[in-house]
C-alpha positions as a Python dict, from the first residue, in 0.01 Angstrom:
ca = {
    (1, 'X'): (0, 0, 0),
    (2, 'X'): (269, 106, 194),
    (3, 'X'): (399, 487, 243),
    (4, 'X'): (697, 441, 411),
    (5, 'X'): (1040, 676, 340),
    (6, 'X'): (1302, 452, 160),
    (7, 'X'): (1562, 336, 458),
    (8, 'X'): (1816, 543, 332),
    (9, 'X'): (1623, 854, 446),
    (10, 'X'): (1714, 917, 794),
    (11, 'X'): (1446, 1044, 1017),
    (12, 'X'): (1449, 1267, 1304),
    (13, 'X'): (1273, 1358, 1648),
    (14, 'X'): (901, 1362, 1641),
    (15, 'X'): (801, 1729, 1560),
    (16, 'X'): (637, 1753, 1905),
    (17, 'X'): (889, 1571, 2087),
    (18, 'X'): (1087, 1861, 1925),
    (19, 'X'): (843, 2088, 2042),
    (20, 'X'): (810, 1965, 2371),
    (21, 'X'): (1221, 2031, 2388),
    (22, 'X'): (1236, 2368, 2298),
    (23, 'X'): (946, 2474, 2517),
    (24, 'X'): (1077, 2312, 2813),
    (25, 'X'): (1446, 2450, 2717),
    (26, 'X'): (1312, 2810, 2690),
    (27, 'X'): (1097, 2782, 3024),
    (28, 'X'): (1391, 2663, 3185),
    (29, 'X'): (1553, 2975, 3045),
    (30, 'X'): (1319, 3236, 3190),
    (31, 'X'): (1337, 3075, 3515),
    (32, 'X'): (1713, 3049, 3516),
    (33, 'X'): (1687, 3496, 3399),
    (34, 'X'): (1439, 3562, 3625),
    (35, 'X'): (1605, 3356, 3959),
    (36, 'X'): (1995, 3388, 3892),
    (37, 'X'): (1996, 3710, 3631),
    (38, 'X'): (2313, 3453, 3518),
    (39, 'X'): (2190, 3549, 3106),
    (40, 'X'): (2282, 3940, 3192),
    (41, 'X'): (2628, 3878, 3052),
    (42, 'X'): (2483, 3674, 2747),
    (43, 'X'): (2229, 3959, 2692),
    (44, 'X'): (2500, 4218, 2692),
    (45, 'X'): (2738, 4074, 2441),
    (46, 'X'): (2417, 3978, 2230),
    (47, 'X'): (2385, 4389, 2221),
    (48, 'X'): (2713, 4450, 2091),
    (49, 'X'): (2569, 4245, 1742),
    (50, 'X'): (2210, 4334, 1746),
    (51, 'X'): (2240, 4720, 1768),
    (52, 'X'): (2410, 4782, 1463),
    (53, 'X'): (2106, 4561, 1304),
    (54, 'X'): (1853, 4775, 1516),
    (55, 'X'): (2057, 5087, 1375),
    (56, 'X'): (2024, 4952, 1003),
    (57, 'X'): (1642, 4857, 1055),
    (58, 'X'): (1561, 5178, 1177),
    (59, 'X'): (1727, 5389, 931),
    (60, 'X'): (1455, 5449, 654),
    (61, 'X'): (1212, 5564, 915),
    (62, 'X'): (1522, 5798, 1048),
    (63, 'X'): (1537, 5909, 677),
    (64, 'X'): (1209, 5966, 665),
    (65, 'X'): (1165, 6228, 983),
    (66, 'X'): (1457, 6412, 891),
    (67, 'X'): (1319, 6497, 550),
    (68, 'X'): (982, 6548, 713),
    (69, 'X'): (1181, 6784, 942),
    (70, 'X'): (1398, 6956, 690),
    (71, 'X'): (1065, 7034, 444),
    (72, 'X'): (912, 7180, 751),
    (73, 'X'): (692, 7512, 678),
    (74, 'X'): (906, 7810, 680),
    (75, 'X'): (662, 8012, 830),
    (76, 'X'): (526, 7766, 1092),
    (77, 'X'): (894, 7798, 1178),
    (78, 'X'): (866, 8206, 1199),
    (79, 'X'): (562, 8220, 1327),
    (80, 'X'): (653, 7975, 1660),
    (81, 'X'): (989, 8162, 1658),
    (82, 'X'): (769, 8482, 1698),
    (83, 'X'): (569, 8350, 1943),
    (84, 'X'): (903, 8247, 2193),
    (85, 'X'): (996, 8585, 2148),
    (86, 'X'): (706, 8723, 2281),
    (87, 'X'): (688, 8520, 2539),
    (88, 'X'): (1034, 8544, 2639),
    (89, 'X'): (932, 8919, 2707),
    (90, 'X'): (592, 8821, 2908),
    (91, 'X'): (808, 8604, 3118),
    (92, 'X'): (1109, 8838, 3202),
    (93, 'X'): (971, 8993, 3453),
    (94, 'X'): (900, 8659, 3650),
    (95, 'X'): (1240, 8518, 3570),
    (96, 'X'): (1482, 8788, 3665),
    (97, 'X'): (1246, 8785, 4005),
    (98, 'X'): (1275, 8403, 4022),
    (99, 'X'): (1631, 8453, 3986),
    (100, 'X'): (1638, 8718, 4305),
    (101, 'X'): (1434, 8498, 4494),
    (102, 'X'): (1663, 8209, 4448),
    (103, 'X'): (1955, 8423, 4546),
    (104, 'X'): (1779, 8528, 4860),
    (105, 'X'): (1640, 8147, 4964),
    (106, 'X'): (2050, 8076, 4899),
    (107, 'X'): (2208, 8319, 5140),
    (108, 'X'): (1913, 8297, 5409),
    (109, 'X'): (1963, 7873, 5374),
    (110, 'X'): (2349, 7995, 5487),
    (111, 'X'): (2273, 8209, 5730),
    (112, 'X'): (2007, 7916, 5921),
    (113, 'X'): (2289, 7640, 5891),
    (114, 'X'): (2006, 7499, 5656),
    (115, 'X'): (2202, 7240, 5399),
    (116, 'X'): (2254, 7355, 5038),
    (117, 'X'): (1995, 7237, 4760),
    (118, 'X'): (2155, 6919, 4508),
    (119, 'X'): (2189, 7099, 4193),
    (120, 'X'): (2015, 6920, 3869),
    (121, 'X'): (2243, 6809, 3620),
    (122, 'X'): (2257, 6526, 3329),
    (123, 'X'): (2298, 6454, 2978),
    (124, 'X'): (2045, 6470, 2695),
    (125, 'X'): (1914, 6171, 2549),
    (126, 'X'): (1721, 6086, 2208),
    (127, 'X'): (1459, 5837, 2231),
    (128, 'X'): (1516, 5560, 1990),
    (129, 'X'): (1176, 5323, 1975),
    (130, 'X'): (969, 5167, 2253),
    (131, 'X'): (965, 4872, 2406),
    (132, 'X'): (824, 4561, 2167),
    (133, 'X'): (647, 4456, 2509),
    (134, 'X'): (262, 4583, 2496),
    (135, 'X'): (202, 4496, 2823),
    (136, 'X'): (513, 4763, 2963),
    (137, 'X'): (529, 5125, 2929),
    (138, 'X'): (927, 5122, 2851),
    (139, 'X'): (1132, 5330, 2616),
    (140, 'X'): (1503, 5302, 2455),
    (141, 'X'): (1745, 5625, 2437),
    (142, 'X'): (2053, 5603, 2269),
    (143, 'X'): (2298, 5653, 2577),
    (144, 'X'): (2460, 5360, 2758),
    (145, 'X'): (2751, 5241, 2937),
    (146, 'X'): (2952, 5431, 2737),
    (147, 'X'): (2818, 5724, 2792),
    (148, 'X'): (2845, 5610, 3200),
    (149, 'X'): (2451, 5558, 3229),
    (150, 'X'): (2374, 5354, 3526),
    (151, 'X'): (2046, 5210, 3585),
    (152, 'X'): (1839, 5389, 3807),
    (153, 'X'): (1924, 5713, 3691),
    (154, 'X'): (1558, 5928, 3670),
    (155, 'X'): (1474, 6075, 3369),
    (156, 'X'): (1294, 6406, 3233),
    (157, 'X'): (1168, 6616, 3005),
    (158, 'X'): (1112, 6984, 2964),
    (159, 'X'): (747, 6950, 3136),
    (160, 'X'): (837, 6679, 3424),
    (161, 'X'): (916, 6331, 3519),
    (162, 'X'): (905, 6100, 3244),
    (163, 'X'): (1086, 5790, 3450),
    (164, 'X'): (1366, 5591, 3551),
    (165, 'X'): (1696, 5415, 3394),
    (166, 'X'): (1607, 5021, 3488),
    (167, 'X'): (1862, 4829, 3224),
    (168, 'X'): (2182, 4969, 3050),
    (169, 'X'): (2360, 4838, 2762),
    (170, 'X'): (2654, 4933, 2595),
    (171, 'X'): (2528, 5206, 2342),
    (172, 'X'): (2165, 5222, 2485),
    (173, 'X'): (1938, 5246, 2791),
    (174, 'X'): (1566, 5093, 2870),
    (175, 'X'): (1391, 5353, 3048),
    (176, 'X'): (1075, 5270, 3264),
    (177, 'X'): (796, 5511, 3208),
    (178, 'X'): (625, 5620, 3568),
    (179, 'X'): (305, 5536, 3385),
    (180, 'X'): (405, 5160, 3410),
    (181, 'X'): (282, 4910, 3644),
    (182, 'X'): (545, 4823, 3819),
    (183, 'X'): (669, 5175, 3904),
    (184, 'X'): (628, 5398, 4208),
    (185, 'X'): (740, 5760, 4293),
    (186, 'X'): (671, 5935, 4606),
    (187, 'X'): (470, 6270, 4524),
    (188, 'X'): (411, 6601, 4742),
    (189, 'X'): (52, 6778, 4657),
    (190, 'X'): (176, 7105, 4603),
    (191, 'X'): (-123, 7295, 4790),
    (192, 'X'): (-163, 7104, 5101),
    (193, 'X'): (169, 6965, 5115),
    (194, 'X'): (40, 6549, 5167),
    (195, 'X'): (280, 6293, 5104),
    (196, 'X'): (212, 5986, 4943),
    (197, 'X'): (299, 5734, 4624),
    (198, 'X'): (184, 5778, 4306),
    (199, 'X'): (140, 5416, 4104),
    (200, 'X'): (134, 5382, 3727),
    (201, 'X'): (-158, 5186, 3580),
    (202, 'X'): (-19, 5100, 3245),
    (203, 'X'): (-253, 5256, 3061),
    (204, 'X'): (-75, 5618, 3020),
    (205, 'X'): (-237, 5699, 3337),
    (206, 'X'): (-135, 5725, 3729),
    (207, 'X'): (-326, 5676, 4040),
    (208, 'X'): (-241, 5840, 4386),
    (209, 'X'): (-273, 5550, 4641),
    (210, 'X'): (-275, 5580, 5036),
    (211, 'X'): (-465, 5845, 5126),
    (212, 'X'): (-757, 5861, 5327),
    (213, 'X'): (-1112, 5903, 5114),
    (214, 'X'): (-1148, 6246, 5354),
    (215, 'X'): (-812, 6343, 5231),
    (216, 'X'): (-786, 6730, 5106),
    (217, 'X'): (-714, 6642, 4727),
    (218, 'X'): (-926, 6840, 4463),
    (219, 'X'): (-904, 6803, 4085),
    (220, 'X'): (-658, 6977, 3911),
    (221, 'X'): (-361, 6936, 4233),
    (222, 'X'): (-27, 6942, 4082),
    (223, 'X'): (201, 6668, 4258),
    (224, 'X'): (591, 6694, 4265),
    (225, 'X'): (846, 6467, 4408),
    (226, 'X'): (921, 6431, 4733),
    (227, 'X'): (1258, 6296, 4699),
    (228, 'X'): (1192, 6082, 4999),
    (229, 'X'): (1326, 5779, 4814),
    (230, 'X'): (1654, 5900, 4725),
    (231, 'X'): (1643, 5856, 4342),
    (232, 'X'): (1428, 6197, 4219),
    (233, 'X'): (1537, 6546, 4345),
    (234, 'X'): (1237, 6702, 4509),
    (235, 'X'): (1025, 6979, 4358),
    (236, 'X'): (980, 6812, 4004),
    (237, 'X'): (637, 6789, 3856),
    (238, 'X'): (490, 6482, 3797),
    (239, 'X'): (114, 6486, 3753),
    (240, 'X'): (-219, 6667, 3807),
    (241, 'X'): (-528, 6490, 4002),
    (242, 'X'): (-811, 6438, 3729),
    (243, 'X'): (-1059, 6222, 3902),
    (244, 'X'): (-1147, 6118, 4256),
    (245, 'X'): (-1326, 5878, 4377),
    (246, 'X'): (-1451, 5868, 4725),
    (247, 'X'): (-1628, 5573, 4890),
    (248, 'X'): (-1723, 5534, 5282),
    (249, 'X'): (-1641, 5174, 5250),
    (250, 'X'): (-1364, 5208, 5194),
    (251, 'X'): (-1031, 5377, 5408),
    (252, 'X'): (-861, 5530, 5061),
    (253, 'X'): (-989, 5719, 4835),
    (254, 'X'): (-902, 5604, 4404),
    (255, 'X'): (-746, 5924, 4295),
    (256, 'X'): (-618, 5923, 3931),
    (257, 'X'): (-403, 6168, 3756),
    (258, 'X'): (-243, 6236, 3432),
    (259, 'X'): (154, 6260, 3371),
    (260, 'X'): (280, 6625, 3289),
    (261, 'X'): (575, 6504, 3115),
    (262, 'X'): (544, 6363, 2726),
    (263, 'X'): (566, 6001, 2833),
    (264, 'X'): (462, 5841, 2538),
    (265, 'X'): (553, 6131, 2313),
    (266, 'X'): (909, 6057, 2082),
    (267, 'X'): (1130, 6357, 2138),
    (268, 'X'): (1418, 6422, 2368),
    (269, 'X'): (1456, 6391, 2763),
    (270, 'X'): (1698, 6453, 3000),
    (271, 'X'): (1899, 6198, 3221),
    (272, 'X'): (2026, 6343, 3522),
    (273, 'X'): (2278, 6220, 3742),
    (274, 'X'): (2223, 5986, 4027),
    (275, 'X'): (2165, 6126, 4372),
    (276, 'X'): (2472, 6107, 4638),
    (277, 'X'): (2428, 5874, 4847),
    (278, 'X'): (2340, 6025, 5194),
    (279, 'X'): (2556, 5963, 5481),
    (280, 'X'): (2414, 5842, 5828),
    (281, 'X'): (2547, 6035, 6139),
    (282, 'X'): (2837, 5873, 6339),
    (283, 'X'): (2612, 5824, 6645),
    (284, 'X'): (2375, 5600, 6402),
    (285, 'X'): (2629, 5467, 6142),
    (286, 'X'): (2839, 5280, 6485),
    (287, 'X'): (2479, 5156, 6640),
    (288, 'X'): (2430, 5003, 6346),
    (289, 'X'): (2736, 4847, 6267),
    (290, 'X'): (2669, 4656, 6607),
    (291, 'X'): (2369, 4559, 6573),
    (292, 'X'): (2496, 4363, 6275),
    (293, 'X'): (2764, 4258, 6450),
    (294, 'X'): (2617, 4093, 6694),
    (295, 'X'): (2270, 3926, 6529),
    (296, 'X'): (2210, 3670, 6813),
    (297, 'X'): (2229, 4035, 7086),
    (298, 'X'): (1851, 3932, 7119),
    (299, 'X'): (1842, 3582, 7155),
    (300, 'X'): (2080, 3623, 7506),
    (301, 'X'): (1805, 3746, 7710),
    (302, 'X'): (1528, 3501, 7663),
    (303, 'X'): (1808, 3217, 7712),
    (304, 'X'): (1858, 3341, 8049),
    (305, 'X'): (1499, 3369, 8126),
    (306, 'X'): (1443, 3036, 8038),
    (307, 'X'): (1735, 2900, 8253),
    (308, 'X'): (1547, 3055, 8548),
    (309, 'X'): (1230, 2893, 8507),
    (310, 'X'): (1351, 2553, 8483),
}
């Protein structure tokens, strides 16, 4: 007996030829993003109509921590309001020294010719959600191009690094966690003074990479930046060493450490302005406007040698 439609159903692609289509199309797609970045634009205006949908979606659970925070304990509230006092007053002491001692590093750094400090300064930032991506350590905060966010702007909190501006869109910013994978921030260990990378391992941890396994790192180091790569003012704390591992075998040691900063805590951080850009000397800024001026400088002398031998 035969099954087949009446003719005046019209039928369509084969489901997997359809298939086949739209995986091809989106592969195509990835490539294209990943090669040409030519969907940035696309992905921007797609923001403009998606955030007010992320806004709306997100809204109950808003409702729901502000009423969680409004029917907060009262005394929870005067107890840890207690406790700031009191240590406000422990702490005096040190700060109003701190303070003199800054004043003093100041006019001495004046008085050697020594080049002032870059002064910390930003804007404060809510963090929205993560990043739907399990495999990435990235946040949202709700500051953006119009706010004049740029991307690669570092960010922190009130304990240390927490990471690094790496897309911008007009009402909010991705931020890269320096526990992620595929990010990198050269550390100083406070009490010997070593210099080296820190790596994140995506798994809320970090691991301090290039150092010899005879290296002078114990457990419990605090490491700070360096600022050697022009993006994070030096002196901010990043991470303590937790575990070392040492093996003859082998020319580094594995050292891994633990962020100081609330990276995967929801709360507020920090997003400070971007570094100036630092200005070569004359004497270098000219040699190397020549050297790119004249890219074939090298080739001359070999040409010449040549022509002598034959």
């Amino acid at each position: 007996m035969d099954h087949q439609p009446p003719p005046f159903f019209k039928r369509g692609p084969a489901p997997v030829a359809l298939l086949s289509f739209y995986v091809a199309l989106s592969a195509a797609l990835l490539v294209v993003d990943a090669r040409l970045q030519t969907l940035e634009v696309l992905r921007q205006a797609l923001s403009m109509f998606t955030h007010p949908v992320q806004q709306f979606a997100h809204l109950p659970a808003q409702v729901l921590d502000n009423a969680g925070g409004y029917f907060a304990s009262l005394t929870r509230l005067q107890d840890e309001n207690a406790q700031l006092k009191r240590s406000r007053l422990d702490n005096v002491a040190i700060l109003l020294r701190t303070q003199q001692l800054e004043v003093e590093n100041e006019r001495l750094r004046k008085l050697l010719g020594v080049k002032q400090r870059q002064q910390a300064s930003g804007q404060v930032a809510q963090i929205l959600y993560a990043a739907r991506d399990p495999y990435s350590r990235r946040i949202v905060v709700d500051k953006g191009q119009q706010d004049k966010v740029v991307a690669g702007q570092p960010v922190i909190d009130d304990a240390g690094i927490v990471g690094q501006v790496t897309r911008v869109y007009p009402f909010v910013a991705e931020v890269t966690l320096i526990t992620d994978k595929e990010q990198a921030v050269p550390v100083q260990i406070v009490r010997t003074g070593l210099r080296s990378v820190v790596f994140g391992l995506g798994n809320g941890q970090l691991e301090l990479r290039f150092l010899p396994a005879n290296a002078d790192v114990q457990n419990g180091d605090v490491l700070v930046t360096s600022g050697l790569d022009g993006v994070f003012l030096p002196g901010f704390p990043v991470a303590t060493v937790v575990h070392i591992e040492r093996d003859t075998s082998y020319s580094f040691a594995r050292i891994f450490c633990m962020p100081l900063a609330g990276v995967e805590n929801f709360s507020e951080v920090m997003v400070l302005d971007p570094r100036p850009a630092i200005s070569l000397p004359e004497q270098l800024a000219s040699e190397a406007a020549r050297r790119e001026a004249k890219p074939g400088a090298k080739a001359g002398p070999g040409k010449k040698k040549r022509l002598k031998k034959d």
